[in-house]
Coordinates of C-alpha atoms and ligand atoms in Angstrom, one line a residue:
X1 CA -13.9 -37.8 -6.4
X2 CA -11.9 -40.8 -6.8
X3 CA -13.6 -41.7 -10.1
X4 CA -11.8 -41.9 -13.9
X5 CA -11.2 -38.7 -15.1
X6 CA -12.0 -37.5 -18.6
X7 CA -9.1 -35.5 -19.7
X8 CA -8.6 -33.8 -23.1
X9 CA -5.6 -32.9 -24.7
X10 CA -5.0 -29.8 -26.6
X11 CA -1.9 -29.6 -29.1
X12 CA -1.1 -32.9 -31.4
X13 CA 2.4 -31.9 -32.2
X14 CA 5.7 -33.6 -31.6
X15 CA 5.4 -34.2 -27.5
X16 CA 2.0 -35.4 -28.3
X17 CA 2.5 -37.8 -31.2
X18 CA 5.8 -39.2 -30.0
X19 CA 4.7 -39.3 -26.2
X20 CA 1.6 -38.4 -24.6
X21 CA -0.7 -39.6 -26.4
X22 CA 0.5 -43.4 -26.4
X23 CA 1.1 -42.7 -23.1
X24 CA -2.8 -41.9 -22.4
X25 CA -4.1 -44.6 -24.5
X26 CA -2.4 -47.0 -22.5
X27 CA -4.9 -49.7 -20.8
X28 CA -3.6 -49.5 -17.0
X29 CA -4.7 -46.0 -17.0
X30 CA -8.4 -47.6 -17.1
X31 CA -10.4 -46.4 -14.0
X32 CA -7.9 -44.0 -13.4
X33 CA -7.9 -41.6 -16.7
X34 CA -9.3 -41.8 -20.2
X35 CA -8.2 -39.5 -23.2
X36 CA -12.0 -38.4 -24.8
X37 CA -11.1 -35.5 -26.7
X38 CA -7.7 -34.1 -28.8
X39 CA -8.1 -30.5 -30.3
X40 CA -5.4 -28.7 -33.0
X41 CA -6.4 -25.8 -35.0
X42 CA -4.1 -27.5 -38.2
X43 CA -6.4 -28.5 -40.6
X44 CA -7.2 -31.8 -40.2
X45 CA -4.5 -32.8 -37.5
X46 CA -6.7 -33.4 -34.5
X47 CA -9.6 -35.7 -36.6
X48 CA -6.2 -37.5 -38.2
X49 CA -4.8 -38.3 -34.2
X50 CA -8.2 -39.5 -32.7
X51 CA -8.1 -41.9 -35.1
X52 CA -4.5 -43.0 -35.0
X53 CA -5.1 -43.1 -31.1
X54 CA -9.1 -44.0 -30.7
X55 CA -9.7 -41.0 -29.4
X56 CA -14.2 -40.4 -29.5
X57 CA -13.8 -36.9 -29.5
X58 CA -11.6 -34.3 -32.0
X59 CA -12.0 -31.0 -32.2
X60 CA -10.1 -27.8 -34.4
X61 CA -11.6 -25.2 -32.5
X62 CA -10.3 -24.6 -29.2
X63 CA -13.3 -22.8 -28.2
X64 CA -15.7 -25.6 -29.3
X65 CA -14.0 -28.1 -27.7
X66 CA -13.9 -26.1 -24.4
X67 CA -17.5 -26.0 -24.6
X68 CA -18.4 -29.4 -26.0
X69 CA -15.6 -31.9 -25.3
X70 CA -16.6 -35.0 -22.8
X71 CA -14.0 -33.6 -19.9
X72 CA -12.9 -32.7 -16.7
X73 CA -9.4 -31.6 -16.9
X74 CA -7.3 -30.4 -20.0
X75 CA -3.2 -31.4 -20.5
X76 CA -2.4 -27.9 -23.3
X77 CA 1.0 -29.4 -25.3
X78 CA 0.3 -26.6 -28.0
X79 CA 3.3 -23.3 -28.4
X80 CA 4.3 -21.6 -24.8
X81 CA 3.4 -18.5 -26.3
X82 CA -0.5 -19.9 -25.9
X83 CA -0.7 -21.5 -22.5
X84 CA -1.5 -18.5 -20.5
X85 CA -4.7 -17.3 -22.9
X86 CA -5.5 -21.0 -23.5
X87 CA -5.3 -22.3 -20.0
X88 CA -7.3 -19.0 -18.6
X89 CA -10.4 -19.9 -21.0
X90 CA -9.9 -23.5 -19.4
X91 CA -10.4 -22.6 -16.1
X92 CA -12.4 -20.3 -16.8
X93 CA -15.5 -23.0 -17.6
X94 CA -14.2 -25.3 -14.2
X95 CA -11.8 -28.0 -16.0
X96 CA -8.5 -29.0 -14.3
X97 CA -5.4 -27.7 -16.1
X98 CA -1.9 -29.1 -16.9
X99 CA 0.6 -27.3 -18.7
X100 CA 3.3 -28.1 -20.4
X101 CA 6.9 -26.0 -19.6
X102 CA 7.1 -23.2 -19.8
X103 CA 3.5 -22.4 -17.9
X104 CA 3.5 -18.9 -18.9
X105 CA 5.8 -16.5 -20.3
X106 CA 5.5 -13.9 -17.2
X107 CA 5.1 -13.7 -13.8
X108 CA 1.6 -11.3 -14.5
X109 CA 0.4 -14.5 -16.3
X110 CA 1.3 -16.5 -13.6
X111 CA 0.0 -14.3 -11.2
X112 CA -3.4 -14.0 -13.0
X113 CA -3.7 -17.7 -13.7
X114 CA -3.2 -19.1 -9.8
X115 CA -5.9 -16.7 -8.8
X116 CA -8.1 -17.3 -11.2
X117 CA -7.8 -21.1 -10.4
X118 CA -8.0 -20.5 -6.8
X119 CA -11.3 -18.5 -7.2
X120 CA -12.5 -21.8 -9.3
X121 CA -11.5 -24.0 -7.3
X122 CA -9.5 -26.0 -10.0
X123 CA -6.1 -27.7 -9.4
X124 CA -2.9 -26.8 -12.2
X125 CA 0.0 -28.9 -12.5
X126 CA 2.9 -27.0 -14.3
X127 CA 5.7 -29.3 -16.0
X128 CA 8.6 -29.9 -15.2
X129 CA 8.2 -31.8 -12.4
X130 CA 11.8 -32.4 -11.9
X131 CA 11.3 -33.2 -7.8
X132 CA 9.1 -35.9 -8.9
X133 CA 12.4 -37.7 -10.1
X134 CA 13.8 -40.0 -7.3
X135 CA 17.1 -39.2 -8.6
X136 CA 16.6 -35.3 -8.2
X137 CA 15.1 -36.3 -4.5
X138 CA 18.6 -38.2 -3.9
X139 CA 20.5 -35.1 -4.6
X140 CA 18.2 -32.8 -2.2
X141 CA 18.6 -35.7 0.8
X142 CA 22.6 -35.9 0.1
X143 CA 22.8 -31.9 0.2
X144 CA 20.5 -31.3 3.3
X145 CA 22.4 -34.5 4.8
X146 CA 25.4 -32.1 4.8
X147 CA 27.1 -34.7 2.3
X148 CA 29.0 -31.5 0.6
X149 CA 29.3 -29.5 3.6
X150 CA 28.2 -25.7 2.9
X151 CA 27.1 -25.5 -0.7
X152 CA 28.9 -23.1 -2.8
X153 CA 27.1 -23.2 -6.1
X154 CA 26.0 -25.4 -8.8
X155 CA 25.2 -25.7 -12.8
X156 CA 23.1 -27.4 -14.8
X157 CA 22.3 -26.7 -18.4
X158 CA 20.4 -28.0 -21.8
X159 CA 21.7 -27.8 -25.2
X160 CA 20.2 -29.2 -28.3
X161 CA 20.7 -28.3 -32.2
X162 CA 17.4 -27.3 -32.4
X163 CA 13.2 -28.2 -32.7
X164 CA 13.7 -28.0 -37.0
X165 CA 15.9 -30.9 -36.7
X166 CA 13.5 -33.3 -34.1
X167 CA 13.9 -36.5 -36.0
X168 CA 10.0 -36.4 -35.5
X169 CA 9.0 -33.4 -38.2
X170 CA 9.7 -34.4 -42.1
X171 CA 7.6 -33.9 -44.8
X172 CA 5.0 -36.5 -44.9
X173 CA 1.0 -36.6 -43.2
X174 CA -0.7 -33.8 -41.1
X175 CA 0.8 -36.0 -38.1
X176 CA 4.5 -35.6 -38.9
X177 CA 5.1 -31.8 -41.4
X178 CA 4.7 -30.0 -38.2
X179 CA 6.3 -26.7 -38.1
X180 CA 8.3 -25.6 -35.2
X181 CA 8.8 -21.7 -36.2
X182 CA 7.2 -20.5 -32.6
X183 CA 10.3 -21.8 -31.0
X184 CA 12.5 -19.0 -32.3
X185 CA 9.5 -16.0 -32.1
X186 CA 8.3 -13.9 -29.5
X187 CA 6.5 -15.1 -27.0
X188 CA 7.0 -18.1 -25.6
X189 CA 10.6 -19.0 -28.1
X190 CA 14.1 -19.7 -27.1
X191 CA 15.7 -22.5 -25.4
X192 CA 16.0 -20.7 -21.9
X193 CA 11.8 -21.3 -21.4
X194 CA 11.5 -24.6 -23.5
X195 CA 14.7 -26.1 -21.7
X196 CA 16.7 -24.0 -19.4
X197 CA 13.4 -24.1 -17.5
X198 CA 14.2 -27.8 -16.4
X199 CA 17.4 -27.0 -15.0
X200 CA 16.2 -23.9 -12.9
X201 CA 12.7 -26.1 -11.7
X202 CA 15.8 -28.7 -10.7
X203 CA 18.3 -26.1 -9.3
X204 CA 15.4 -24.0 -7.1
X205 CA 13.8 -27.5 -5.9
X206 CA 16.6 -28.6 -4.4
X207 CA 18.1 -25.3 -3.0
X208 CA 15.1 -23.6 -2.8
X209 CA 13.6 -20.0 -4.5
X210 CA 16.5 -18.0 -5.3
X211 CA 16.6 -14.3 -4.3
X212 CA 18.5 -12.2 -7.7
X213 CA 19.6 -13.2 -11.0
X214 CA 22.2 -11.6 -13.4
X215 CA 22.5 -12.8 -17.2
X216 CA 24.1 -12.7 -21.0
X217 CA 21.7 -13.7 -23.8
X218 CA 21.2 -13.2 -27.3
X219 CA 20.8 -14.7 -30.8
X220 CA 23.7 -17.0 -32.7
X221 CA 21.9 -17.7 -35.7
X222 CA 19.6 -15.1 -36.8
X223 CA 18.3 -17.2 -39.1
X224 CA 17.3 -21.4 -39.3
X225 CA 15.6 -23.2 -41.8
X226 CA 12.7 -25.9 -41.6
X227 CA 11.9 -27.9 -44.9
X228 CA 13.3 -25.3 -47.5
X229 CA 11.8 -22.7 -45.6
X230 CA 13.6 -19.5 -43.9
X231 CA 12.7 -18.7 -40.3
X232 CA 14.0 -15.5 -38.9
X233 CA 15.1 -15.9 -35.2
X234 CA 13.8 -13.5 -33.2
X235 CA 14.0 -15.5 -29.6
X236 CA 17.7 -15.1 -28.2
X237 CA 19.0 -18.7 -29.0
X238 CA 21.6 -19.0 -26.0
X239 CA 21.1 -17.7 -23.0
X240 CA 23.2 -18.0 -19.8
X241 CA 22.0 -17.4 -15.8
X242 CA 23.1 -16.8 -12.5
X243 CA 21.2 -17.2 -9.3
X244 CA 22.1 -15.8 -6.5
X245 CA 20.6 -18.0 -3.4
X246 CA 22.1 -16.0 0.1
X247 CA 22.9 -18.1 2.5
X248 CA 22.4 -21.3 -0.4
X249 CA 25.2 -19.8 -2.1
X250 CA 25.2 -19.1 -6.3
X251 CA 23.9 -21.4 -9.3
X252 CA 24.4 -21.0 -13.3
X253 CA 21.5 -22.5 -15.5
X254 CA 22.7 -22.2 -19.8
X255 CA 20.3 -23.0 -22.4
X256 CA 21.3 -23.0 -26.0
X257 CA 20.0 -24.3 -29.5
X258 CA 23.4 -25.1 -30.6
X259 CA 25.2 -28.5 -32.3
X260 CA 25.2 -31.2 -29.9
X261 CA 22.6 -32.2 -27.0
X262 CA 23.7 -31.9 -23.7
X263 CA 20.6 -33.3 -21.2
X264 CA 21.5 -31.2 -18.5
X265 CA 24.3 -31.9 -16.4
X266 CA 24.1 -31.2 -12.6
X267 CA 26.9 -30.2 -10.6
X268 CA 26.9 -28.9 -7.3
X269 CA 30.4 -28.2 -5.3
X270 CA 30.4 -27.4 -1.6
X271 CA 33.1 -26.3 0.8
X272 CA 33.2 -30.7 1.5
X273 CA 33.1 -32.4 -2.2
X274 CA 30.8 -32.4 -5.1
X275 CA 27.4 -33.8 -5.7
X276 CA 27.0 -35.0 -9.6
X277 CA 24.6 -37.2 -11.9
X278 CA 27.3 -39.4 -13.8
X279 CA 25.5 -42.5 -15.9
X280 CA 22.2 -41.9 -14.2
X281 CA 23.6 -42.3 -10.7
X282 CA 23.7 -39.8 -7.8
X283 CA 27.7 -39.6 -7.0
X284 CA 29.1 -37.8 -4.0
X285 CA 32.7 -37.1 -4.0
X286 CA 35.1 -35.6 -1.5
X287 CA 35.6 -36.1 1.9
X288 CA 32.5 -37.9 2.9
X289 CA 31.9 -40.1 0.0
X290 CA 32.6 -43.4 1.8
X291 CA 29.3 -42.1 4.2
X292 CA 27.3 -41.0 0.9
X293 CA 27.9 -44.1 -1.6
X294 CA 26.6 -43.2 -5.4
X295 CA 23.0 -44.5 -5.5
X296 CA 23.2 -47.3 -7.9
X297 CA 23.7 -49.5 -5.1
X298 CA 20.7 -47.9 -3.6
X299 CA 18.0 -49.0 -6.8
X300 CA 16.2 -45.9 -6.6
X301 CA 12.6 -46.5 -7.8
X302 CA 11.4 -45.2 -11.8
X303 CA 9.4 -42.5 -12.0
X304 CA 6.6 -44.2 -14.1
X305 CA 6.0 -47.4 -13.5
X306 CA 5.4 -50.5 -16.3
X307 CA 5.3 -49.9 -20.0
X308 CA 5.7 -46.6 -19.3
X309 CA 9.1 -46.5 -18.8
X310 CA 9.6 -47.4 -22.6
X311 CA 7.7 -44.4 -23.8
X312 CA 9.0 -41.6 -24.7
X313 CA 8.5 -37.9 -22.5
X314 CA 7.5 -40.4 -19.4
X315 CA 8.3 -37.4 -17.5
X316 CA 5.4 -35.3 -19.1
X317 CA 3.1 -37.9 -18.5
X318 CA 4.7 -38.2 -14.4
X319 CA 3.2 -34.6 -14.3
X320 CA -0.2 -35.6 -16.3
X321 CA -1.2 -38.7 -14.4
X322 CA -0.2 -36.0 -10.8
X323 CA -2.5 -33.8 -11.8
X324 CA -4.7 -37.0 -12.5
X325 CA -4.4 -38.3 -8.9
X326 CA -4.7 -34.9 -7.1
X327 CA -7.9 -34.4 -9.1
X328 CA -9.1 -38.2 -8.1
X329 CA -7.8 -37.5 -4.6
X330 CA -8.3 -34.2 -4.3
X331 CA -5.0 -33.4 -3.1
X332 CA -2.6 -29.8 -3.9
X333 CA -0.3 -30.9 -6.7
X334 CA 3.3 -30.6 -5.3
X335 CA 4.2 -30.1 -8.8
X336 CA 2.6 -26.6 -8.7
X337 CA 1.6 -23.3 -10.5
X338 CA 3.6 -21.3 -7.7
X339 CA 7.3 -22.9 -8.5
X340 CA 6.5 -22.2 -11.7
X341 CA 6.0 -19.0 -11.6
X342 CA 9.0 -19.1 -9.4
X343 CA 10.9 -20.2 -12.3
X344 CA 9.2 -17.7 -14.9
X345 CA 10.1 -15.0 -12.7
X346 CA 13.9 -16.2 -12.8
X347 CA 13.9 -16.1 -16.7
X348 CA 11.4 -12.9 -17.1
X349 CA 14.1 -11.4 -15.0
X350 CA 16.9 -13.0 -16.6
X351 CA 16.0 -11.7 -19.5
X352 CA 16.0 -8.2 -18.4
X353 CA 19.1 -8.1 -16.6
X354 CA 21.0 -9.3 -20.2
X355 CA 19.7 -6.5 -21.2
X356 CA 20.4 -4.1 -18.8
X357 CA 23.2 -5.4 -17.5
X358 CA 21.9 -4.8 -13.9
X359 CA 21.4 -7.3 -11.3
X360 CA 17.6 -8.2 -10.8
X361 CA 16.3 -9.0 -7.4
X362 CA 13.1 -11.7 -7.2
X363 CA 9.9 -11.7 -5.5
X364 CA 8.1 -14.3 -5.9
X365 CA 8.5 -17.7 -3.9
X366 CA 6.9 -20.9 -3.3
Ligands
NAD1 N1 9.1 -31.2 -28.6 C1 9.5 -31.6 -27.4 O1 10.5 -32.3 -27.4 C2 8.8 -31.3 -26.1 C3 9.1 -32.1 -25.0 C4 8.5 -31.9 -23.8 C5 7.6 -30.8 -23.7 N2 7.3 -30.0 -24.8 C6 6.4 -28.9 -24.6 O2 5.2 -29.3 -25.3 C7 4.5 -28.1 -25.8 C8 4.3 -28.4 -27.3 O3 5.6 -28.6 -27.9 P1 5.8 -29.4 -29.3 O4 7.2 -29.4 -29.6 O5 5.0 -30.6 -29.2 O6 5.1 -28.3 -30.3 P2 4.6 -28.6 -31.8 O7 4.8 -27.3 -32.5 O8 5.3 -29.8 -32.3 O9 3.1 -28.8 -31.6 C9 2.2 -27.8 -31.2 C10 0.8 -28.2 -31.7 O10 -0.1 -27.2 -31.2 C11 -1.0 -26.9 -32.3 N3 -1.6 -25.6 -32.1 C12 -1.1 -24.4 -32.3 N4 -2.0 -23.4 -32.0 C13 -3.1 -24.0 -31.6 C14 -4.4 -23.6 -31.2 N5 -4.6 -22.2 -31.1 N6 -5.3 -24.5 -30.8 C15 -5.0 -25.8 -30.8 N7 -3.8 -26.3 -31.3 C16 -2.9 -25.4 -31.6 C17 -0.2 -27.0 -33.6 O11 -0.9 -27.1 -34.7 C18 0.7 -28.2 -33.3 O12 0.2 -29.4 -33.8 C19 5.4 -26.9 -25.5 O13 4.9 -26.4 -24.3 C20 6.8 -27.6 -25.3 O14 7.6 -26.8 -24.4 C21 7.9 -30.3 -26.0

């Protein structure tokens, strides 16, 4: 088909109100996409967004709206801990899926999810799509270019104080008091599946799936507070990775909620020189830097085009407007449900071998 399609979004929380949703209301989408339905179980949150963003249809009822919303495909930005259950039911009745990260919170999920897509014959995009990102691409073409040689390993982590301090959630409307307990409980909390997932989408797109992982992880603050009100943590809030890749060599992925926000510095060091992002440019160093120069010169393209670019979570809505085009197209979404359940496997994994203090050896590849 290479019609518009109808997509409805499930979830009007913070990556909805401060991004995807102006993002989807946006008129060069027309012909391409339209937003017909929003659904949030919050009293009065998804009638309250449809008419901040025009929206014809709002629902609070998941399964209503699965049954009666004006759709073909379904972007779910609600609590990780709900994708899997959420996005099966989706499928279930034929619509087109994208998830936010993390897709699921185990490989099972995962597992259960591709098939039952498969036997539907719907398309799932999983976020992140980090290897959409030219600059991501200009790191994989410098690396397989042989600019650092033999890679040794790399790292790449995310660090930020926390969801109950998102400038976005204050007291105030239905749109804004939204409460971000789930991040600290079980499942779907901690910073390892809401951000270190990024890193390891980034790290195993550009060397490939990795083949073991060892790891430390547990809680710093057992407790956090949101608008006078005590959460207890029960999600480890730092967690730290490492891959082991054979022949591709090693890679450590950290995710914390701690003071400070660190966007997720890539470094990869070969047996040649270094591959880094410094001020959003791709720099080489070592011995063949003169032959690799750092890609400002090179204008890599955006990732969204227009207005876009000046919206927040653009790269959320790089993976919604994929999963948009495969559907018009009715191409396989390179941003797919296999890496990540690549990726969940690294973390279900990870988890496990903090806790056992044994190396765990993957499976699953893509
Ligand atoms: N906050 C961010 O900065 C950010 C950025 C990018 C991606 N994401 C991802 O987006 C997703 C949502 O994150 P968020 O921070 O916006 O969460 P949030 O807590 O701010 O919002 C989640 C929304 O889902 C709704 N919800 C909960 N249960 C529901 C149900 N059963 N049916 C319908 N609605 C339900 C809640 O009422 C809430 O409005 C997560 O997967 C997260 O990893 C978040």
């Amino acid at each position: 088909m290479a019609g518009e399609v109808k997509i409805g979004l499930v979830g009007c929380g913070s990556v909805s109100q401060r991004g995807l949703l102006p993002h989807l209301v946006m008129d060069d989408l027309a012909g391409r996409c339209r937003l017909t339905a929003v659904c949030d179980n919050a009293p009065g949150r998804a009638e309250a967004t449809a008419e901040r963003f025009g929206v014809p249809q709002a629902f609070a009822d998941y399964d209503r709206f699965l049954a009666e919303a004006d759709v073909e495909a379904v972007t779910l930005a609600t609590p990780i801990g709900l994708h899997f259950e959420q996005a099966m039911a989706a499928v279930g009745v034929g619509k087109h899926v994208h998830l936010n990260k993390a897709m699921t919170v185990t490989v099972h999920e995962a597992d259960l999810l591709i098939e039952a897509a498969g036997a539907k014959g719907v398309k799932l995009v999983a976020s992140p799509g980090q290897m959409l990102r030219p600059m991501l691409q200009a790191v994989r073409e410098r690396l397989e270019a042989g600019a650092i040689g033999r890679h040794y390993f790399a790292i790449n982590g995310m660090s930020f104080p926390g969801h109950e301090n998102e400038g976005f959630r204050q007291e105030g409307d239905v749109l804004t008091a939204v409460d971000p307990e789930w991040y600290y409980k079980q499942p779907g909390g901690g910073p390892m599946l809401d951000m270190g997932v990024y890193c390891l989408h980034t790290l195993t797109g550009i060397l490939g799936p990795a083949e073991a992982v060892v790891g430390v992880s547990g809680i710093g603050l057992p407790e956090r507070t949101f608008m006078g009100k005590t959460v207890q943590v029960e999600a480890d809030d730092m967690t730290i990775l490492t891959m082991d890749f054979g022949e591709r060599g090693f890679a450590v992925v950290y995710a914390g909620f701690t003071a400070g926000s660190d966007a997720g510095r890539l470094r990869l060091h070969g047996s040649e020189g270094t591959i880094e992002l410094a001020d959003g440019n791709v720099v080489v160093g070592g011995q063949n830097a003169a032959e690799f120069p750092p890609t400002c010169a090179e204008r890599l393209p955006d990732l969204v085009e227009g207005a876009h670019r000046e919206v927040p979570e653009a790269h959320v809505y790089a993976d919604i407007i994929h999963l948009v085009d495969c559907v018009r197209g009715d191409g396989e979404p390179v941003v797919s449900a296999e890496h990540a359940r690549h990726v969940i496997e690294i973390m279900e994994r990870g988890y496990i071998a903090a806790s056992t203090g044994g190396r765990q050896e993957l499976t699953t590849t893509f």
